[in-house]
Protein backbone atom coordinates (compact mmCIF):
# COMPACT_ATOMS: atom_id res chain seq x y z
CA UNK A 1 0.00 0.00 0.00
CA UNK A 2 2.82 2.37 0.92
CA UNK A 3 5.02 1.27 -2.00
CA UNK A 4 8.63 1.92 -0.86
CA UNK A 5 7.56 3.20 2.58
CA UNK A 6 6.20 1.16 5.48
CA UNK A 7 4.02 3.55 7.43
CA UNK A 8 2.49 7.00 7.75
CA UNK A 9 5.39 7.99 10.01
CA UNK A 10 7.87 7.23 7.24
CA UNK A 11 5.73 9.21 4.82
CA UNK A 12 5.86 12.20 7.18
CA UNK A 13 9.64 11.99 7.18
CA UNK A 14 9.77 11.86 3.38
CA UNK A 15 7.08 14.56 3.03
CA UNK A 16 7.56 17.05 5.92
CA UNK A 17 4.87 19.41 4.58
CA UNK A 18 2.17 16.73 4.98
CA UNK A 19 -0.79 18.36 6.70
CA UNK A 20 -2.83 16.69 9.41
CA UNK A 21 -5.89 16.76 7.15
CA UNK A 22 -4.09 14.99 4.28
CA UNK A 23 -2.51 12.54 6.73
CA UNK A 24 -5.97 11.65 8.03
CA UNK A 25 -7.27 11.15 4.49
CA UNK A 26 -4.29 8.92 3.69
CA UNK A 27 -4.95 6.90 6.84
CA UNK A 28 -8.65 6.54 6.02
CA UNK A 29 -7.99 5.43 2.44
CA UNK A 30 -5.35 2.93 3.52
CA UNK A 31 -7.61 1.35 6.11
CA UNK A 32 -10.19 0.79 3.38
CA UNK A 33 -7.64 -0.84 1.08
CA UNK A 34 -7.55 2.15 -1.27
CA UNK A 35 -4.25 3.48 -2.67
CA UNK A 36 -3.60 6.84 -0.91
CA UNK A 37 -3.15 9.02 -4.01
CA UNK A 38 -3.98 12.29 -2.28
CA UNK A 39 -1.56 14.76 -3.89
CA UNK A 40 1.43 15.02 -6.21
CA UNK A 41 3.69 15.57 -3.21
CA UNK A 42 2.40 12.48 -1.37
CA UNK A 43 2.81 10.29 -4.45
CA UNK A 44 6.30 11.67 -5.08
CA UNK A 45 7.29 10.73 -1.53
CA UNK A 46 5.73 7.26 -1.78
CA UNK A 47 7.52 6.47 -5.04
CA UNK A 48 10.73 8.40 -4.44
CA UNK A 49 10.13 10.52 -7.53
CA UNK A 50 10.66 14.19 -8.24
CA UNK A 51 7.36 16.07 -7.77
CA UNK A 52 8.09 17.83 -11.05
CA UNK A 53 7.87 14.51 -12.90
CA UNK A 54 4.52 13.78 -11.28
CA UNK A 55 3.35 17.24 -12.31
CA UNK A 56 4.34 16.45 -15.91
CA UNK A 57 2.50 13.09 -15.79
CA UNK A 58 -0.58 14.98 -14.64
CA UNK A 59 -0.46 18.01 -16.88
CA UNK A 60 1.34 16.80 -20.02
CA UNK A 61 0.25 13.16 -20.30
CA UNK A 62 0.70 12.83 -24.07
CA UNK A 63 4.46 12.83 -23.58
CA UNK A 64 4.31 9.71 -21.48
CA UNK A 65 2.43 7.29 -23.73
CA UNK A 66 3.40 5.31 -26.81
CA UNK A 67 0.98 3.91 -29.38
CA UNK A 68 1.38 0.62 -31.23
CA UNK A 69 -0.73 -2.17 -32.72
CA UNK A 70 -1.08 -5.82 -31.70
CA UNK A 71 -2.75 -8.71 -33.57
CA UNK A 72 -6.34 -9.48 -32.63
CA UNK A 73 -7.65 -12.30 -34.75
CA UNK A 74 -7.39 -11.22 -38.38
CA UNK A 75 -7.29 -7.55 -37.40
CA UNK A 76 -5.02 -5.36 -35.32
CA UNK A 77 -5.89 -3.50 -32.13
CA UNK A 78 -4.34 -0.13 -31.36
CA UNK A 79 -2.82 0.09 -27.91
CA UNK A 80 -1.71 3.21 -26.06
CA UNK A 81 0.62 2.20 -23.25
CA UNK A 82 2.19 4.39 -20.55
CA UNK A 83 5.95 4.71 -20.36
CA UNK A 84 7.87 3.30 -17.42
CA UNK A 85 7.43 5.96 -14.72
CA UNK A 86 3.72 6.50 -15.32
CA UNK A 87 3.17 2.78 -15.79
CA UNK A 88 4.63 2.11 -12.34
CA UNK A 89 2.11 4.45 -10.71
CA UNK A 90 -0.81 3.12 -12.76
CA UNK A 91 0.15 -0.47 -11.88
CA UNK A 92 0.15 0.40 -8.17
CA UNK A 93 -3.25 2.06 -8.46
CA UNK A 94 -4.67 -0.80 -10.52
CA UNK A 95 -3.35 -3.48 -8.15
CA UNK A 96 -5.09 -2.03 -5.10
CA UNK A 97 -8.27 -0.87 -6.85
CA UNK A 98 -8.73 -4.38 -8.30
CA UNK A 99 -9.18 -5.61 -4.75
CA UNK A 100 -12.29 -3.53 -4.17
CA UNK A 101 -15.54 -5.47 -3.97
CA UNK A 102 -17.31 -6.25 -7.23
CA UNK A 103 -20.48 -8.21 -7.98
CA UNK A 104 -20.35 -12.00 -7.78
CA UNK A 105 -21.06 -12.36 -11.51
CA UNK A 106 -18.01 -10.29 -12.52
CA UNK A 107 -14.96 -12.43 -13.31
CA UNK A 108 -12.64 -10.25 -15.40
CA UNK A 109 -9.77 -8.37 -13.73
CA UNK A 110 -10.74 -9.74 -10.31
CA UNK A 111 -8.01 -11.51 -8.31
CA UNK A 112 -8.86 -15.17 -7.77
CA UNK A 113 -11.46 -15.31 -10.55
CA UNK A 114 -11.11 -16.33 -14.20
CA UNK A 115 -13.11 -16.85 -17.36
CA UNK A 116 -13.00 -20.57 -16.57
CA UNK A 117 -14.89 -19.89 -13.34
CA UNK A 118 -17.36 -17.80 -15.34
CA UNK A 119 -17.95 -20.55 -17.90
CA UNK A 120 -18.58 -23.10 -15.15
CA UNK A 121 -21.54 -21.03 -13.93
CA UNK A 122 -23.37 -21.90 -17.17
CA UNK A 123 -23.03 -25.69 -16.95
CA UNK A 124 -26.44 -27.25 -17.56
CA UNK A 125 -27.82 -24.26 -19.46
CA UNK A 126 -30.04 -24.91 -22.47
CA UNK A 127 -29.49 -21.58 -24.15
CA UNK A 128 -27.08 -18.64 -24.02
CA UNK A 129 -27.37 -15.02 -25.05
CA UNK A 130 -24.03 -13.23 -25.21
CA UNK A 131 -22.76 -9.86 -26.34
CA UNK A 132 -19.62 -7.75 -26.28
CA UNK A 133 -19.35 -4.16 -25.12
CA UNK A 134 -17.72 -2.02 -27.81
CA UNK A 135 -14.35 -0.51 -26.89
CA UNK A 136 -14.95 -1.12 -23.21
CA UNK A 137 -12.00 0.85 -21.81
CA UNK A 138 -11.94 3.81 -24.17
CA UNK A 139 -15.73 4.14 -23.94
CA UNK A 140 -15.34 4.89 -20.23
CA UNK A 141 -15.20 8.69 -19.88
CA UNK A 142 -13.25 10.63 -17.30
CA UNK A 143 -16.48 11.81 -15.66
CA UNK A 144 -17.48 8.20 -14.92
CA UNK A 145 -14.05 7.49 -13.46
CA UNK A 146 -14.17 10.56 -11.23
CA UNK A 147 -17.68 9.81 -10.03
CA UNK A 148 -16.77 6.20 -9.20
CA UNK A 149 -13.72 7.30 -7.22
CA UNK A 150 -15.81 9.75 -5.20
CA UNK A 151 -18.21 6.91 -4.34
CA UNK A 152 -15.27 4.85 -3.10
CA UNK A 153 -14.35 7.61 -0.65
CA UNK A 154 -11.77 9.74 -2.43
CA UNK A 155 -11.85 13.51 -2.04
CA UNK A 156 -12.59 15.58 -5.17
CA UNK A 157 -8.91 16.58 -5.39
CA UNK A 158 -7.71 12.97 -5.07
CA UNK A 159 -10.24 11.74 -7.62
CA UNK A 160 -9.11 14.42 -10.05
CA UNK A 161 -5.46 13.47 -9.55
CA UNK A 162 -6.14 9.79 -10.28
CA UNK A 163 -8.19 10.76 -13.34
CA UNK A 164 -5.30 12.90 -14.58
CA UNK A 165 -2.86 10.02 -14.14
CA UNK A 166 -5.05 7.26 -15.59
CA UNK A 167 -7.05 8.83 -18.43
CA UNK A 168 -5.98 10.28 -21.75
CA UNK A 169 -8.05 12.60 -23.92
CA UNK A 170 -10.89 12.30 -21.44
CA UNK A 171 -11.13 8.48 -21.40
CA UNK A 172 -9.59 5.35 -19.96
CA UNK A 173 -6.63 4.06 -21.92
CA UNK A 174 -6.44 0.80 -23.89
CA UNK A 175 -3.08 -0.33 -22.58
CA UNK A 176 -3.00 1.16 -19.09
CA UNK A 177 -2.61 -1.31 -16.20
CA UNK A 178 -5.10 0.79 -14.22
CA UNK A 179 -7.91 0.60 -16.81
CA UNK A 180 -9.16 -2.92 -15.93
CA UNK A 181 -9.81 -2.11 -12.27
CA UNK A 182 -11.19 1.35 -12.98
CA UNK A 183 -13.55 0.03 -15.66
CA UNK A 184 -14.97 -2.54 -13.24
CA UNK A 185 -15.56 0.15 -10.63
CA UNK A 186 -17.22 2.47 -13.16
CA UNK A 187 -19.43 -0.36 -14.47
CA UNK A 188 -20.98 -1.20 -11.10
CA UNK A 189 -24.34 0.39 -11.93
CA UNK A 190 -24.70 -1.56 -15.16
CA UNK A 191 -23.57 -4.74 -13.43
CA UNK A 192 -26.30 -4.28 -10.85
CA UNK A 193 -28.92 -3.81 -13.58
CA UNK A 194 -27.74 -6.92 -15.42
CA UNK A 195 -27.82 -8.95 -12.22
CA UNK A 196 -31.34 -7.72 -11.50
CA UNK A 197 -32.55 -9.03 -14.87
CA UNK A 198 -30.99 -12.40 -14.11
CA UNK A 199 -32.46 -12.62 -10.61
CA UNK A 200 -35.95 -11.60 -11.68
CA UNK A 201 -36.06 -14.18 -14.47
CA UNK A 202 -34.12 -17.06 -12.96
CA UNK A 203 -31.22 -16.67 -15.41
CA UNK A 204 -27.47 -16.95 -14.91
CA UNK A 205 -25.35 -13.95 -15.90
CA UNK A 206 -21.58 -13.56 -16.00
CA UNK A 207 -19.31 -10.81 -17.23
CA UNK A 208 -15.67 -11.30 -18.15
CA UNK A 209 -14.25 -7.88 -19.11
CA UNK A 210 -16.37 -6.79 -22.11
CA UNK A 211 -17.99 -10.20 -22.65
CA UNK A 212 -21.46 -10.61 -21.07
CA UNK A 213 -23.34 -13.93 -21.08
CA UNK A 214 -26.88 -14.79 -19.95
CA UNK A 215 -28.09 -18.39 -19.88
CA UNK A 216 -31.08 -20.35 -18.66
CA UNK A 217 -33.44 -23.27 -19.10
CA UNK A 218 -36.15 -23.91 -21.67
CA UNK A 219 -36.42 -21.60 -24.67
CA UNK A 220 -34.34 -18.47 -25.14
CA UNK A 221 -36.78 -15.68 -24.17
CA UNK A 222 -37.45 -13.23 -26.98
CA UNK A 223 -37.92 -10.36 -24.52
CA UNK A 224 -34.41 -10.64 -23.02
CA UNK A 225 -32.84 -8.35 -25.60
CA UNK A 226 -35.54 -5.74 -24.99
CA UNK A 227 -34.69 -5.80 -21.30
CA UNK A 228 -30.98 -5.31 -21.93
CA UNK A 229 -31.08 -2.51 -24.52
CA UNK A 230 -32.52 0.20 -22.21
CA UNK A 231 -29.77 -0.40 -19.65
CA UNK A 232 -27.09 0.72 -22.07
CA UNK A 233 -29.11 3.52 -23.66
CA UNK A 234 -28.38 5.86 -20.74
CA UNK A 235 -24.69 4.99 -20.43
CA UNK A 236 -21.52 5.71 -22.42
CA UNK A 237 -21.11 1.99 -23.15
CA UNK A 238 -22.73 0.33 -26.15
CA UNK A 239 -23.39 -3.25 -27.18
CA UNK A 240 -21.33 -4.21 -30.23
CA UNK A 241 -23.96 -4.80 -32.95
CA UNK A 242 -21.87 -7.49 -34.68
CA UNK A 243 -21.06 -9.44 -31.53
CA UNK A 244 -24.45 -10.55 -30.28
CA UNK A 245 -24.80 -14.34 -30.23
CA UNK A 246 -27.99 -16.29 -29.54
CA UNK A 247 -27.41 -19.98 -28.89
CA UNK A 248 -30.52 -22.19 -28.55
CA UNK A 249 -30.60 -25.79 -27.31
CA UNK A 250 -27.92 -27.82 -29.14
CA UNK A 251 -26.50 -29.93 -26.36
CA UNK A 252 -23.67 -27.47 -25.88
CA UNK A 253 -23.05 -23.74 -25.96
CA UNK A 254 -19.93 -21.63 -26.26
CA UNK A 255 -19.35 -19.37 -23.27
CA UNK A 256 -16.34 -17.12 -22.61
CA UNK A 257 -14.30 -19.05 -25.16
CA UNK A 258 -15.11 -22.53 -23.79
CA UNK A 259 -17.67 -25.21 -24.63
CA UNK A 260 -20.30 -25.76 -21.95
CA UNK A 261 -22.63 -28.78 -21.82
CA UNK A 262 -25.06 -30.34 -19.35
CA UNK A 263 -22.29 -31.45 -17.03
CA UNK A 264 -18.89 -30.12 -18.06
CA UNK A 265 -16.74 -27.48 -19.73
CA UNK A 266 -14.23 -28.22 -22.49
CA UNK A 267 -11.80 -26.61 -24.87
CA UNK A 268 -13.26 -25.94 -28.31
CA UNK A 269 -12.59 -28.52 -31.00
CA UNK A 270 -10.37 -26.22 -33.02
CA UNK A 271 -8.25 -25.34 -30.02
CA UNK A 272 -7.99 -28.99 -28.96
CA UNK A 273 -6.57 -29.78 -32.40
CA UNK A 274 -3.93 -27.10 -31.96
CA UNK A 275 -3.06 -28.31 -28.46
CA UNK A 276 -2.63 -31.86 -29.77
CA UNK A 277 -0.10 -30.60 -32.33
CA UNK A 278 1.56 -28.24 -29.85
CA UNK A 279 2.06 -31.09 -27.36
CA UNK A 280 3.73 -33.22 -30.02
CA UNK A 281 6.02 -30.44 -31.19
CA UNK A 282 6.84 -29.29 -27.64
CA UNK A 283 7.78 -32.79 -26.52
CA UNK A 284 9.73 -33.92 -29.59
CA UNK A 285 11.24 -30.92 -31.36
CA UNK A 286 13.93 -28.36 -30.65
CA UNK A 287 12.47 -24.88 -30.50
CA UNK A 288 13.70 -21.33 -30.34
CA UNK A 289 13.29 -19.80 -26.88
CA UNK A 290 10.45 -17.52 -27.97
CA UNK A 291 8.55 -20.36 -29.65
CA UNK A 292 9.00 -22.54 -26.59
CA UNK A 293 7.74 -19.80 -24.30
CA UNK A 294 4.64 -19.18 -26.40
CA UNK A 295 3.84 -22.87 -26.75
CA UNK A 296 4.23 -23.26 -22.99
CA UNK A 297 1.64 -20.50 -22.55
CA UNK A 298 -0.89 -22.37 -24.70
CA UNK A 299 -0.18 -25.69 -22.99
CA UNK A 300 -0.39 -24.24 -19.49
CA UNK A 301 -3.71 -22.65 -20.35
CA UNK A 302 -5.09 -25.92 -21.76
CA UNK A 303 -3.94 -27.78 -18.66
CA UNK A 304 -5.50 -25.15 -16.41
CA UNK A 305 -8.86 -25.81 -18.07
CA UNK A 306 -8.62 -29.59 -18.31
CA UNK A 307 -7.55 -30.30 -14.74
CA UNK A 308 -10.79 -28.77 -13.43
CA UNK A 309 -13.21 -31.26 -11.90
CA UNK A 310 -15.91 -29.85 -14.16
CA UNK A 311 -13.84 -30.27 -17.33
CA UNK A 312 -14.02 -32.98 -19.97
CA UNK A 313 -10.33 -33.72 -20.36
CA UNK A 314 -8.93 -35.05 -23.60
CA UNK A 315 -5.24 -35.04 -22.66
CA UNK A 316 -3.14 -36.66 -19.93
CA UNK A 317 -1.30 -33.88 -18.13
CA UNK A 318 0.14 -35.87 -15.21
CA UNK A 319 3.43 -36.74 -16.87
CA UNK A 320 3.59 -33.90 -19.37
CA UNK A 321 6.30 -31.51 -18.21
CA UNK A 322 6.08 -27.88 -19.33
CA UNK A 323 9.19 -25.76 -18.89
CA UNK A 324 10.81 -22.96 -20.85
CA UNK A 325 14.32 -23.69 -22.06
CA UNK A 326 16.52 -22.34 -24.79
CA UNK A 327 15.93 -23.98 -28.15
CA UNK A 328 17.43 -23.99 -31.58
CA UNK A 329 14.89 -23.39 -34.33
CA UNK A 330 13.51 -20.24 -35.92
CA UNK A 331 10.33 -18.52 -34.77
CA UNK A 332 7.38 -20.17 -36.52
CA UNK A 333 4.41 -20.12 -34.15
CA UNK A 334 2.96 -16.87 -35.48
CA UNK A 335 2.45 -18.61 -38.84
CA UNK A 336 0.03 -21.21 -37.50
CA UNK A 337 -2.55 -18.98 -35.78
CA UNK A 338 -5.06 -19.70 -38.54
CA UNK A 339 -4.12 -23.34 -39.07
CA UNK A 340 -7.13 -25.44 -38.14
CA UNK A 341 -5.76 -28.97 -38.28
CA UNK A 342 -2.86 -30.90 -36.78
CA UNK A 343 -1.40 -31.68 -40.20
CA UNK A 344 -1.48 -28.00 -41.19
CA UNK A 345 0.37 -27.00 -38.02
CA UNK A 346 2.98 -29.72 -38.52
CA UNK A 347 3.47 -28.65 -42.15
CA UNK A 348 4.13 -25.10 -41.02
CA UNK A 349 6.64 -26.36 -38.47
CA UNK A 350 8.48 -28.50 -41.04
CA UNK A 351 8.65 -25.55 -43.48
CA UNK A 352 10.30 -23.44 -40.80
CA UNK A 353 12.85 -26.07 -39.90
XYZ file of C-alpha atoms in Angstrom:
353
model
C 0.000 0.000 0.000
C 2.825 2.373 0.919
C 5.020 1.267 -2.005
C 8.630 1.921 -0.861
C 7.560 3.195 2.579
C 6.203 1.161 5.477
C 4.018 3.552 7.432
C 2.495 7.001 7.751
C 5.394 7.990 10.009
C 7.869 7.225 7.238
C 5.726 9.211 4.820
C 5.858 12.196 7.178
C 9.642 11.987 7.176
C 9.767 11.860 3.381
C 7.084 14.560 3.029
C 7.557 17.050 5.917
C 4.872 19.407 4.579
C 2.173 16.731 4.981
C -0.788 18.357 6.700
C -2.826 16.692 9.406
C -5.887 16.761 7.149
C -4.085 14.986 4.283
C -2.510 12.538 6.725
C -5.967 11.649 8.025
C -7.270 11.152 4.486
C -4.293 8.921 3.687
C -4.947 6.897 6.840
C -8.651 6.543 6.018
C -7.986 5.433 2.437
C -5.346 2.935 3.521
C -7.609 1.346 6.113
C -10.186 0.794 3.376
C -7.640 -0.836 1.085
C -7.546 2.150 -1.273
C -4.249 3.481 -2.665
C -3.595 6.838 -0.913
C -3.146 9.021 -4.011
C -3.983 12.293 -2.282
C -1.561 14.755 -3.887
C 1.426 15.021 -6.213
C 3.691 15.566 -3.209
C 2.405 12.483 -1.370
C 2.809 10.293 -4.449
C 6.302 11.667 -5.077
C 7.287 10.730 -1.530
C 5.728 7.261 -1.779
C 7.524 6.469 -5.042
C 10.726 8.397 -4.444
C 10.128 10.523 -7.533
C 10.663 14.188 -8.242
C 7.364 16.068 -7.774
C 8.089 17.834 -11.048
C 7.868 14.510 -12.902
C 4.517 13.777 -11.285
C 3.351 17.240 -12.310
C 4.341 16.445 -15.906
C 2.503 13.094 -15.789
C -0.585 14.979 -14.635
C -0.457 18.013 -16.882
C 1.341 16.797 -20.025
C 0.250 13.161 -20.301
C 0.703 12.830 -24.073
C 4.460 12.834 -23.576
C 4.310 9.706 -21.476
C 2.431 7.289 -23.733
C 3.400 5.311 -26.806
C 0.984 3.906 -29.382
C 1.385 0.617 -31.226
C -0.730 -2.174 -32.723
C -1.078 -5.821 -31.703
C -2.748 -8.707 -33.574
C -6.342 -9.480 -32.633
C -7.654 -12.304 -34.754
C -7.395 -11.215 -38.378
C -7.293 -7.549 -37.403
C -5.015 -5.356 -35.317
C -5.894 -3.499 -32.129
C -4.338 -0.132 -31.356
C -2.816 0.095 -27.907
C -1.705 3.207 -26.058
C 0.620 2.203 -23.246
C 2.189 4.394 -20.554
C 5.945 4.714 -20.362
C 7.870 3.296 -17.420
C 7.426 5.960 -14.720
C 3.718 6.500 -15.323
C 3.165 2.779 -15.793
C 4.628 2.112 -12.343
C 2.107 4.447 -10.710
C -0.810 3.116 -12.756
C 0.151 -0.470 -11.882
C 0.149 0.395 -8.170
C -3.247 2.060 -8.460
C -4.667 -0.802 -10.518
C -3.354 -3.479 -8.152
C -5.087 -2.031 -5.096
C -8.269 -0.867 -6.852
C -8.725 -4.375 -8.300
C -9.180 -5.614 -4.746
C -12.292 -3.533 -4.166
C -15.539 -5.473 -3.972
C -17.309 -6.252 -7.227
C -20.483 -8.206 -7.977
C -20.349 -12.001 -7.783
C -21.065 -12.364 -11.505
C -18.009 -10.289 -12.515
C -14.960 -12.430 -13.305
C -12.643 -10.250 -15.402
C -9.775 -8.369 -13.730
C -10.741 -9.735 -10.310
C -8.013 -11.511 -8.305
C -8.858 -15.165 -7.771
C -11.461 -15.312 -10.553
C -11.108 -16.326 -14.197
C -13.106 -16.847 -17.360
C -13.001 -20.572 -16.566
C -14.889 -19.889 -13.339
C -17.359 -17.799 -15.336
C -17.947 -20.550 -17.904
C -18.584 -23.098 -15.148
C -21.539 -21.034 -13.934
C -23.370 -21.899 -17.173
C -23.031 -25.689 -16.950
C -26.442 -27.249 -17.563
C -27.823 -24.265 -19.463
C -30.039 -24.914 -22.470
C -29.494 -21.577 -24.149
C -27.083 -18.640 -24.015
C -27.368 -15.016 -25.054
C -24.029 -13.232 -25.208
C -22.756 -9.860 -26.342
C -19.617 -7.748 -26.282
C -19.348 -4.163 -25.115
C -17.725 -2.015 -27.811
C -14.354 -0.508 -26.892
C -14.949 -1.124 -23.207
C -12.004 0.849 -21.811
C -11.942 3.815 -24.166
C -15.726 4.144 -23.943
C -15.338 4.894 -20.234
C -15.196 8.692 -19.882
C -13.254 10.627 -17.303
C -16.478 11.811 -15.659
C -17.481 8.205 -14.922
C -14.047 7.495 -13.458
C -14.167 10.563 -11.228
C -17.678 9.811 -10.026
C -16.774 6.205 -9.203
C -13.717 7.302 -7.217
C -15.808 9.755 -5.197
C -18.207 6.912 -4.339
C -15.271 4.851 -3.100
C -14.350 7.612 -0.650
C -11.767 9.737 -2.432
C -11.852 13.509 -2.043
C -12.588 15.578 -5.166
C -8.912 16.582 -5.386
C -7.706 12.972 -5.065
C -10.239 11.738 -7.618
C -9.115 14.419 -10.049
C -5.465 13.467 -9.551
C -6.137 9.786 -10.282
C -8.190 10.763 -13.343
C -5.297 12.903 -14.585
C -2.859 10.022 -14.136
C -5.048 7.258 -15.586
C -7.052 8.831 -18.427
C -5.977 10.276 -21.753
C -8.048 12.598 -23.916
C -10.886 12.296 -21.438
C -11.128 8.484 -21.397
C -9.589 5.351 -19.962
C -6.633 4.059 -21.924
C -6.437 0.804 -23.886
C -3.080 -0.332 -22.581
C -2.999 1.163 -19.093
C -2.613 -1.311 -16.204
C -5.103 0.791 -14.222
C -7.912 0.601 -16.810
C -9.164 -2.924 -15.930
C -9.810 -2.113 -12.271
C -11.185 1.350 -12.978
C -13.554 0.032 -15.662
C -14.970 -2.539 -13.236
C -15.563 0.155 -10.630
C -17.220 2.466 -13.157
C -19.430 -0.361 -14.473
C -20.984 -1.199 -11.102
C -24.336 0.391 -11.925
C -24.703 -1.562 -15.158
C -23.570 -4.742 -13.432
C -26.300 -4.276 -10.849
C -28.922 -3.807 -13.576
C -27.742 -6.924 -15.424
C -27.825 -8.952 -12.219
C -31.345 -7.721 -11.499
C -32.553 -9.030 -14.871
C -30.989 -12.400 -14.114
C -32.464 -12.620 -10.609
C -35.948 -11.603 -11.681
C -36.057 -14.179 -14.475
C -34.117 -17.059 -12.958
C -31.223 -16.671 -15.414
C -27.471 -16.947 -14.908
C -25.347 -13.952 -15.904
C -21.582 -13.556 -15.999
C -19.308 -10.814 -17.234
C -15.666 -11.298 -18.150
C -14.252 -7.883 -19.113
C -16.367 -6.790 -22.109
C -17.994 -10.202 -22.647
C -21.456 -10.610 -21.067
C -23.345 -13.931 -21.076
C -26.878 -14.790 -19.950
C -28.085 -18.388 -19.883
C -31.081 -20.355 -18.664
C -33.437 -23.274 -19.096
C -36.150 -23.910 -21.670
C -36.420 -21.601 -24.670
C -34.335 -18.468 -25.140
C -36.781 -15.684 -24.168
C -37.453 -13.229 -26.982
C -37.921 -10.361 -24.525
C -34.414 -10.641 -23.015
C -32.837 -8.349 -25.601
C -35.536 -5.743 -24.988
C -34.691 -5.803 -21.297
C -30.982 -5.307 -21.926
C -31.079 -2.512 -24.520
C -32.517 0.201 -22.208
C -29.773 -0.401 -19.650
C -27.090 0.722 -22.069
C -29.108 3.517 -23.663
C -28.384 5.857 -20.745
C -24.685 4.986 -20.429
C -21.516 5.714 -22.423
C -21.111 1.990 -23.149
C -22.725 0.333 -26.155
C -23.391 -3.249 -27.177
C -21.327 -4.209 -30.234
C -23.959 -4.797 -32.954
C -21.875 -7.490 -34.679
C -21.060 -9.441 -31.526
C -24.450 -10.552 -30.283
C -24.799 -14.339 -30.227
C -27.991 -16.289 -29.537
C -27.410 -19.977 -28.894
C -30.521 -22.192 -28.550
C -30.598 -25.786 -27.310
C -27.922 -27.817 -29.141
C -26.504 -29.927 -26.356
C -23.667 -27.467 -25.875
C -23.047 -23.742 -25.957
C -19.931 -21.627 -26.263
C -19.353 -19.366 -23.267
C -16.342 -17.116 -22.609
C -14.297 -19.049 -25.164
C -15.110 -22.527 -23.785
C -17.665 -25.207 -24.627
C -20.301 -25.758 -21.948
C -22.630 -28.780 -21.821
C -25.056 -30.340 -19.350
C -22.292 -31.450 -17.030
C -18.889 -30.115 -18.055
C -16.740 -27.479 -19.733
C -14.230 -28.223 -22.491
C -11.799 -26.606 -24.869
C -13.264 -25.944 -28.305
C -12.593 -28.524 -30.998
C -10.371 -26.222 -33.020
C -8.250 -25.342 -30.016
C -7.986 -28.991 -28.962
C -6.569 -29.784 -32.404
C -3.933 -27.104 -31.957
C -3.064 -28.308 -28.463
C -2.628 -31.858 -29.766
C -0.102 -30.601 -32.325
C 1.558 -28.243 -29.851
C 2.055 -31.089 -27.359
C 3.727 -33.223 -30.018
C 6.025 -30.441 -31.187
C 6.841 -29.294 -27.642
C 7.777 -32.787 -26.524
C 9.732 -33.923 -29.590
C 11.239 -30.924 -31.362
C 13.929 -28.356 -30.646
C 12.467 -24.881 -30.497
C 13.697 -21.326 -30.336
C 13.288 -19.804 -26.882
C 10.454 -17.519 -27.968
C 8.549 -20.359 -29.649
C 8.998 -22.536 -26.590
C 7.739 -19.796 -24.299
C 4.641 -19.181 -26.399
C 3.838 -22.871 -26.746
C 4.229 -23.256 -22.994
C 1.645 -20.501 -22.553
C -0.892 -22.374 -24.697
C -0.175 -25.691 -22.987
C -0.386 -24.238 -19.488
C -3.715 -22.652 -20.349
C -5.093 -25.917 -21.758
C -3.938 -27.778 -18.665
C -5.496 -25.147 -16.412
C -8.858 -25.813 -18.069
C -8.622 -29.587 -18.309
C -7.553 -30.300 -14.736
C -10.787 -28.771 -13.429
C -13.212 -31.260 -11.896
C -15.910 -29.845 -14.158
C -13.840 -30.273 -17.331
C -14.018 -32.981 -19.970
C -10.326 -33.715 -20.356
C -8.926 -35.051 -23.601
C -5.237 -35.041 -22.665
C -3.145 -36.661 -19.932
C -1.299 -33.877 -18.129
C 0.140 -35.865 -15.214
C 3.433 -36.741 -16.873
C 3.593 -33.898 -19.372
C 6.304 -31.508 -18.215
C 6.083 -27.880 -19.329
C 9.194 -25.762 -18.888
C 10.814 -22.957 -20.854
C 14.317 -23.691 -22.057
C 16.521 -22.336 -24.789
C 15.928 -23.978 -28.149
C 17.434 -23.988 -31.583
C 14.890 -23.386 -34.335
C 13.509 -20.239 -35.923
C 10.331 -18.519 -34.773
C 7.376 -20.170 -36.523
C 4.410 -20.117 -34.150
C 2.964 -16.871 -35.481
C 2.455 -18.607 -38.839
C 0.033 -21.207 -37.497
C -2.551 -18.975 -35.782
C -5.058 -19.696 -38.543
C -4.122 -23.337 -39.068
C -7.128 -25.437 -38.144
C -5.756 -28.972 -38.282
C -2.863 -30.903 -36.782
C -1.400 -31.683 -40.197
C -1.482 -28.004 -41.190
C 0.366 -27.000 -38.024
C 2.979 -29.720 -38.522
C 3.467 -28.654 -42.147
C 4.129 -25.103 -41.023
C 6.642 -26.357 -38.467
C 8.479 -28.500 -41.042
C 8.654 -25.552 -43.475
C 10.304 -23.444 -40.803
C 12.852 -26.071 -39.897
